[in-house]
Amino acid sequence: MGYRITGWRWIILLGWLSMLFGCDSPAPPTVGPQYSASANGGEIKLYRLAIHPLHNPEKLALTYQPLIDDLNQNIEGAHFELEASRDYQRYEMKFRARAPEFLLPNPWQTLEAMKLGYRVIAMAGDATDFKGVFIVRKDSPITQISDLKGKAVSYPSPTALAASIMPQYYLYTHGLDVNRDIENHYVGSQESSIMNVFLKQSAVGATWPPPWRQFQKDYPRKAAQLKLLWETPSLLNNSVMVRDDVPVEISEAVRLRLIRLAESKAGRTILTNMETARFHPADNASYQPVEAFIAEFERVVRPVELLELKK
């Protein structure tokens, strides 16, 4: 005999599904301002900071919520909320819909967001920390690039600049045809790329320093069975961007607060937990070297966005 969901059970079920999938569904474009009541009975504008998938949504929230709390405590007339995404494709759908007011994207996503009316107000972290790293098991027989032929390599996403694009360019410049000589597995997140190596589902996992450092803190026993094998040259780090309809006084307040975080003990604690040295002044022009690098990568390796993964 079948079981029917009726009445109040539908309400509970729909509420549960909304909480489960809310952070992964691309929000619709903002239509008009969003407000909430302030403590003194007035109204304040809500702003969302959408951070690209450095971690899974739960881990991202734990890591970046202190930053959101700091912005809320120090910027008047605004309330900030963190927005996480399950994977790169969902994140990119959100900013392409111009849904979040603020972004923390990777440098390639930064170039794409510029086309949609976002502008750079800061760089998150030191440029020297933005590089690809290759992780292998300590018992791996791989010692040189040619050993990868016929093997699987894992990455978070084809649009992950430090953890996919830069590693593939590195392999190309060291004589490997990444489109024919290896199997490329795009597994959704930085942690998954590393875990694929631990589970022996890929011979090498590509990521970048902050997630690798975080993995070593979160899973020391697993990390003890892995090692860093190679690393790429550095490029510019992730940006912080604001949508072009955000009031200048709000975007400037956010910019200044981020840059000054490193000046206080509490701010340095927030930065340490995010695996970010500091926020640096930056603008759209700062990312011109990334544009040149992407053009060369697409000329000799592959398109950044792989059409077969858009289905």
Tab-separated table of C-alpha atoms in Angstrom:
chain	number	residue	atom	x	y	z
A	1	MET	CA	0.000	0.000	0.000
A	2	GLY	CA	1.550	3.329	-1.063
A	3	TYR	CA	2.200	6.241	1.283
A	4	ARG	CA	0.757	9.615	0.310
A	5	ILE	CA	2.258	12.941	1.362
A	6	THR	CA	-0.588	15.310	2.110
A	7	GLY	CA	-1.399	18.533	3.942
A	8	TRP	CA	1.139	19.638	6.494
A	9	ARG	CA	3.637	16.984	5.438
A	10	TRP	CA	4.068	18.832	2.097
A	11	ILE	CA	4.887	22.051	3.956
A	12	ILE	CA	7.555	20.354	6.054
A	13	LEU	CA	9.022	18.559	3.039
A	14	LEU	CA	9.199	21.706	0.917
A	15	GLY	CA	10.831	23.633	3.764
A	16	TRP	CA	13.436	20.917	4.230
A	17	LEU	CA	14.238	20.795	0.510
A	18	SER	CA	14.601	24.578	0.433
A	19	MET	CA	17.198	24.496	3.223
A	20	LEU	CA	19.034	21.563	1.632
A	21	PHE	CA	19.447	23.033	-1.836
A	22	GLY	CA	19.293	26.765	-1.185
A	23	CYS	CA	23.009	27.517	-1.406
A	24	ASP	CA	23.426	25.621	-4.676
A	25	SER	CA	20.638	27.210	-6.686
A	26	PRO	CA	21.748	30.299	-8.618
A	27	ALA	CA	19.909	33.265	-7.198
A	28	PRO	CA	17.899	35.337	-9.684
A	29	PRO	CA	19.185	38.761	-10.676
A	30	THR	CA	18.507	41.364	-8.034
A	31	VAL	CA	15.434	43.449	-8.848
A	32	GLY	CA	15.469	46.550	-6.699
A	33	PRO	CA	17.096	46.878	-3.274
A	34	GLN	CA	16.697	44.321	-0.496
A	35	TYR	CA	16.244	45.592	3.030
A	36	SER	CA	15.896	44.318	6.561
A	37	ALA	CA	14.884	46.050	9.766
A	38	SER	CA	17.647	47.553	11.874
A	39	ALA	CA	17.739	47.596	15.653
A	40	ASN	CA	16.498	51.192	15.825
A	41	GLY	CA	13.484	50.554	13.594
A	42	GLY	CA	15.060	51.774	10.337
A	43	GLU	CA	16.020	49.734	7.313
A	44	ILE	CA	19.429	48.603	6.117
A	45	LYS	CA	20.426	47.159	2.760
A	46	LEU	CA	21.395	43.508	2.471
A	47	TYR	CA	24.558	42.635	0.544
A	48	ARG	CA	25.761	39.138	-0.349
A	49	LEU	CA	29.425	38.165	-0.626
A	50	ALA	CA	29.681	35.108	-2.893
A	51	ILE	CA	32.963	33.225	-2.535
A	52	HIS	CA	34.093	30.751	-5.164
A	53	PRO	CA	34.326	27.100	-4.009
A	54	LEU	CA	37.586	27.109	-2.099
A	55	HIS	CA	35.942	24.520	0.174
A	56	ASN	CA	32.625	22.690	0.432
A	57	PRO	CA	29.764	25.002	1.549
A	58	GLU	CA	29.908	23.950	5.220
A	59	LYS	CA	33.663	24.444	5.468
A	60	LEU	CA	33.468	27.710	3.540
A	61	ALA	CA	30.895	29.044	6.008
A	62	LEU	CA	33.050	28.134	9.003
A	63	THR	CA	36.089	29.744	7.396
A	64	TYR	CA	34.568	32.992	6.097
A	65	GLN	CA	31.706	33.767	8.486
A	66	PRO	CA	34.094	35.605	10.861
A	67	LEU	CA	34.907	37.977	7.992
A	68	ILE	CA	31.193	38.581	7.403
A	69	ASP	CA	30.701	39.204	11.121
A	70	ASP	CA	33.550	41.729	11.064
A	71	LEU	CA	32.007	43.620	8.139
A	72	ASN	CA	28.642	43.712	9.917
A	73	GLN	CA	30.233	45.042	13.099
A	74	ASN	CA	32.238	47.776	11.387
A	75	ILE	CA	30.190	49.031	8.434
A	76	GLU	CA	27.057	51.032	9.154
A	77	GLY	CA	23.964	51.054	6.975
A	78	ALA	CA	24.572	47.607	5.520
A	79	HIS	CA	24.110	43.976	6.458
A	80	PHE	CA	26.324	41.339	4.839
A	81	GLU	CA	25.586	37.679	4.207
A	82	LEU	CA	27.880	34.897	3.018
A	83	GLU	CA	26.895	32.930	-0.070
A	84	ALA	CA	28.527	29.557	-0.769
A	85	SER	CA	28.226	27.297	-3.811
A	86	ARG	CA	28.682	23.560	-4.170
A	87	ASP	CA	30.879	23.777	-7.277
A	88	TYR	CA	32.403	26.154	-9.800
A	89	GLN	CA	29.586	25.902	-12.344
A	90	ARG	CA	26.945	26.933	-9.807
A	91	TYR	CA	29.115	29.800	-8.616
A	92	GLU	CA	29.642	31.057	-12.151
A	93	MET	CA	25.902	30.871	-12.861
A	94	LYS	CA	25.293	33.176	-9.899
A	95	PHE	CA	27.613	35.988	-10.931
A	96	ARG	CA	26.546	35.678	-14.563
A	97	ALA	CA	23.031	36.403	-13.321
A	98	ARG	CA	24.483	39.447	-11.467
A	99	ALA	CA	22.907	38.054	-8.307
A	100	PRO	CA	25.536	38.693	-5.565
A	101	GLU	CA	26.554	42.265	-4.825
A	102	PHE	CA	30.098	41.301	-3.832
A	103	LEU	CA	32.310	38.499	-5.170
A	104	LEU	CA	35.513	36.758	-4.180
A	105	PRO	CA	36.319	34.963	-7.465
A	106	ASN	CA	39.447	33.419	-8.904
A	107	PRO	CA	41.369	35.537	-11.445
A	108	TRP	CA	39.748	33.950	-14.516
A	109	GLN	CA	36.291	34.446	-13.008
A	110	THR	CA	37.397	38.002	-12.269
A	111	LEU	CA	37.877	38.655	-15.983
A	112	GLU	CA	34.459	37.159	-16.739
A	113	ALA	CA	32.750	39.203	-14.017
A	114	MET	CA	34.289	42.420	-15.369
A	115	LYS	CA	32.267	41.870	-18.556
A	116	LEU	CA	29.086	41.868	-16.461
A	117	GLY	CA	29.617	45.109	-14.568
A	118	TYR	CA	31.641	43.991	-11.549
A	119	ARG	CA	34.869	45.814	-10.689
A	120	VAL	CA	37.898	44.855	-8.592
A	121	ILE	CA	38.390	46.591	-5.244
A	122	ALA	CA	41.081	44.365	-3.666
A	123	MET	CA	43.230	41.267	-4.078
A	124	ALA	CA	42.828	38.489	-1.497
A	125	GLY	CA	46.220	37.177	-0.431
A	126	ASP	CA	49.772	37.509	-1.698
A	127	ALA	CA	50.416	36.917	-5.388
A	128	THR	CA	53.239	34.503	-4.528
A	129	ASP	CA	50.699	32.165	-2.892
A	130	PHE	CA	48.637	31.831	-6.074
A	131	LYS	CA	50.132	28.855	-7.860
A	132	GLY	CA	49.214	25.320	-8.742
A	133	VAL	CA	50.555	22.392	-6.744
A	134	PHE	CA	50.596	18.696	-7.642
A	135	ILE	CA	49.860	16.217	-4.834
A	136	VAL	CA	50.759	12.506	-4.964
A	137	ARG	CA	50.799	9.628	-2.511
A	138	LYS	CA	54.129	9.138	-0.777
A	139	ASP	CA	54.277	5.620	-2.200
A	140	SER	CA	53.710	6.888	-5.758
A	141	PRO	CA	56.228	5.799	-8.403
A	142	ILE	CA	55.777	9.103	-10.249
A	143	THR	CA	58.916	11.234	-10.168
A	144	GLN	CA	58.899	13.073	-13.513
A	145	ILE	CA	56.311	14.493	-15.902
A	146	SER	CA	56.640	11.684	-18.437
A	147	ASP	CA	55.565	9.203	-15.740
A	148	LEU	CA	52.073	10.680	-15.965
A	149	LYS	CA	51.374	9.313	-19.447
A	150	GLY	CA	48.291	7.113	-19.340
A	151	LYS	CA	47.497	8.172	-15.753
A	152	ALA	CA	44.558	10.123	-14.276
A	153	VAL	CA	44.971	13.658	-12.915
A	154	SER	CA	42.231	15.257	-10.788
A	155	TYR	CA	41.270	18.947	-10.672
A	156	PRO	CA	38.402	20.858	-9.032
A	157	SER	CA	37.031	22.334	-12.273
A	158	PRO	CA	38.199	23.243	-15.788
A	159	THR	CA	37.811	26.929	-14.804
A	160	ALA	CA	39.908	26.661	-11.609
A	161	LEU	CA	42.848	28.889	-12.530
A	162	ALA	CA	45.480	27.881	-9.950
A	163	ALA	CA	44.245	24.299	-9.563
A	164	SER	CA	43.548	23.349	-13.191
A	165	ILE	CA	44.542	25.892	-15.816
A	166	MET	CA	47.984	26.676	-14.415
A	167	PRO	CA	48.838	22.999	-13.708
A	168	GLN	CA	47.782	21.961	-17.217
A	169	TYR	CA	49.882	24.738	-18.720
A	170	TYR	CA	52.804	23.580	-16.566
A	171	LEU	CA	52.426	20.030	-17.884
A	172	TYR	CA	52.224	21.370	-21.450
A	173	THR	CA	55.439	23.386	-21.052
A	174	HIS	CA	57.145	20.232	-19.742
A	175	GLY	CA	56.291	18.201	-22.815
A	176	LEU	CA	52.955	16.549	-21.944
A	177	ASP	CA	49.899	16.703	-24.205
A	178	VAL	CA	47.204	17.109	-21.563
A	179	ASN	CA	44.431	16.386	-24.063
A	180	ARG	CA	45.846	13.006	-25.142
A	181	ASP	CA	48.540	11.765	-22.765
A	182	ILE	CA	46.509	11.776	-19.513
A	183	GLU	CA	42.946	11.402	-18.210
A	184	ASN	CA	41.611	14.695	-16.851
A	185	HIS	CA	39.088	14.252	-14.023
A	186	TYR	CA	37.180	17.368	-12.905
A	187	VAL	CA	35.865	16.399	-9.477
A	188	GLY	CA	34.084	19.518	-8.195
A	189	SER	CA	36.197	20.861	-5.317
A	190	GLN	CA	39.744	21.362	-4.082
A	191	GLU	CA	39.292	18.823	-1.299
A	192	SER	CA	37.888	16.257	-3.725
A	193	SER	CA	40.910	16.677	-5.985
A	194	ILE	CA	43.206	15.838	-3.063
A	195	MET	CA	40.995	13.016	-1.807
A	196	ASN	CA	41.035	11.397	-5.246
A	197	VAL	CA	44.778	10.946	-4.785
A	198	PHE	CA	44.416	9.584	-1.267
A	199	LEU	CA	41.807	7.068	-2.493
A	200	LYS	CA	44.019	6.125	-5.462
A	201	GLN	CA	41.376	7.226	-7.961
A	202	SER	CA	43.901	9.539	-9.594
A	203	ALA	CA	47.681	9.377	-9.746
A	204	VAL	CA	48.100	13.111	-9.152
A	205	GLY	CA	45.769	15.759	-7.776
A	206	ALA	CA	46.074	19.426	-8.682
A	207	THR	CA	45.146	22.119	-6.151
A	208	TRP	CA	46.738	25.306	-4.767
A	209	PRO	CA	48.453	26.142	-1.458
A	210	PRO	CA	45.578	27.330	0.820
A	211	PRO	CA	43.393	24.196	0.347
A	212	TRP	CA	46.436	21.941	0.665
A	213	ARG	CA	47.432	23.642	3.932
A	214	GLN	CA	43.850	23.376	5.168
A	215	PHE	CA	43.681	19.695	4.227
A	216	GLN	CA	46.809	19.042	6.293
A	217	LYS	CA	45.155	20.719	9.302
A	218	ASP	CA	41.784	19.011	8.900
A	219	TYR	CA	42.986	15.517	7.963
A	220	PRO	CA	46.530	15.088	9.311
A	221	ARG	CA	46.497	11.268	9.076
A	222	LYS	CA	45.418	11.320	5.439
A	223	ALA	CA	47.800	14.170	4.603
A	224	ALA	CA	50.671	12.188	6.132
A	225	GLN	CA	50.282	9.695	3.279
A	226	LEU	CA	50.560	12.441	0.642
A	227	LYS	CA	53.237	14.856	-0.514
A	228	LEU	CA	53.682	17.876	-2.762
A	229	LEU	CA	55.522	16.854	-5.925
A	230	TRP	CA	55.638	19.908	-8.217
A	231	GLU	CA	54.416	23.500	-8.210
A	232	THR	CA	53.793	26.045	-10.958
A	233	PRO	CA	55.016	29.642	-11.166
A	234	SER	CA	52.801	32.199	-9.391
A	235	LEU	CA	50.207	34.558	-10.836
A	236	LEU	CA	47.873	37.185	-9.328
A	237	ASN	CA	45.701	36.021	-6.442
A	238	ASN	CA	41.893	35.992	-6.125
A	239	SER	CA	40.091	39.317	-6.272
A	240	VAL	CA	37.302	40.996	-4.352
A	241	MET	CA	34.730	42.600	-6.639
A	242	VAL	CA	31.659	44.775	-6.293
A	243	ARG	CA	28.657	45.085	-8.611
A	244	ASP	CA	28.353	48.418	-10.385
A	245	ASP	CA	25.052	49.408	-8.722
A	246	VAL	CA	26.362	49.182	-5.136
A	247	PRO	CA	26.694	52.670	-3.562
A	248	VAL	CA	30.260	53.958	-3.625
A	249	GLU	CA	30.254	54.633	0.114
A	250	ILE	CA	29.472	50.954	0.820
A	251	SER	CA	32.030	49.530	-1.613
A	252	GLU	CA	34.680	51.915	-0.299
A	253	ALA	CA	33.894	50.975	3.306
A	254	VAL	CA	34.283	47.285	2.438
A	255	ARG	CA	37.530	47.923	0.558
A	256	LEU	CA	39.081	49.840	3.443
A	257	ARG	CA	37.936	47.316	6.042
A	258	LEU	CA	39.482	44.427	4.098
A	259	ILE	CA	42.804	46.187	3.563
A	260	ARG	CA	43.019	47.188	7.242
A	261	LEU	CA	42.287	43.714	8.626
A	262	ALA	CA	45.978	42.938	8.981
A	263	GLU	CA	46.442	45.939	11.298
A	264	SER	CA	44.647	44.363	14.288
A	265	LYS	CA	45.050	41.126	16.218
A	266	ALA	CA	41.398	40.173	15.615
A	267	GLY	CA	41.769	40.910	11.913
A	268	ARG	CA	44.928	38.829	11.642
A	269	THR	CA	43.087	35.910	13.274
A	270	ILE	CA	40.361	36.168	10.623
A	271	LEU	CA	42.992	36.227	7.885
A	272	THR	CA	44.866	33.257	9.335
A	273	ASN	CA	41.697	31.157	9.461
A	274	MET	CA	41.065	31.997	5.796
A	275	GLU	CA	44.644	31.033	4.849
A	276	THR	CA	45.000	34.589	3.489
A	277	ALA	CA	48.032	36.719	4.320
A	278	ARG	CA	46.244	40.030	3.799
A	279	PHE	CA	44.069	41.966	1.338
A	280	HIS	CA	45.965	44.219	-1.065
A	281	PRO	CA	44.774	47.265	-3.033
A	282	ALA	CA	43.909	46.286	-6.622
A	283	ASP	CA	41.709	47.305	-9.534
A	284	ASN	CA	40.657	45.943	-12.928
A	285	ALA	CA	43.969	46.905	-14.516
A	286	SER	CA	45.829	44.756	-11.983
A	287	TYR	CA	44.464	41.636	-13.701
A	288	GLN	CA	45.726	42.354	-17.214
A	289	PRO	CA	48.560	39.768	-16.823
A	290	VAL	CA	45.895	37.123	-16.158
A	291	GLU	CA	44.159	38.038	-19.411
A	292	ALA	CA	47.424	37.548	-21.317
A	293	PHE	CA	48.080	34.209	-19.602
A	294	ILE	CA	44.567	32.927	-20.379
A	295	ALA	CA	44.919	33.922	-24.030
A	296	GLU	CA	48.140	31.916	-24.311
A	297	PHE	CA	46.654	28.930	-22.461
A	298	GLU	CA	43.640	28.813	-24.775
A	299	ARG	CA	45.908	29.112	-27.820
A	300	VAL	CA	48.117	26.144	-26.954
A	301	VAL	CA	46.149	23.909	-24.544
A	302	ARG	CA	42.332	24.126	-24.558
A	303	PRO	CA	39.356	26.461	-24.116
A	304	VAL	CA	38.939	27.397	-20.464
A	305	GLU	CA	35.261	26.489	-20.511
A	306	LEU	CA	34.755	22.942	-21.738
A	307	LEU	CA	31.420	22.739	-23.541
A	308	GLU	CA	30.827	19.098	-22.656
A	309	LEU	CA	30.776	20.027	-18.959
A	310	LYS	CA	28.008	22.628	-19.445
A	311	LYS	CA	25.282	20.071	-20.110
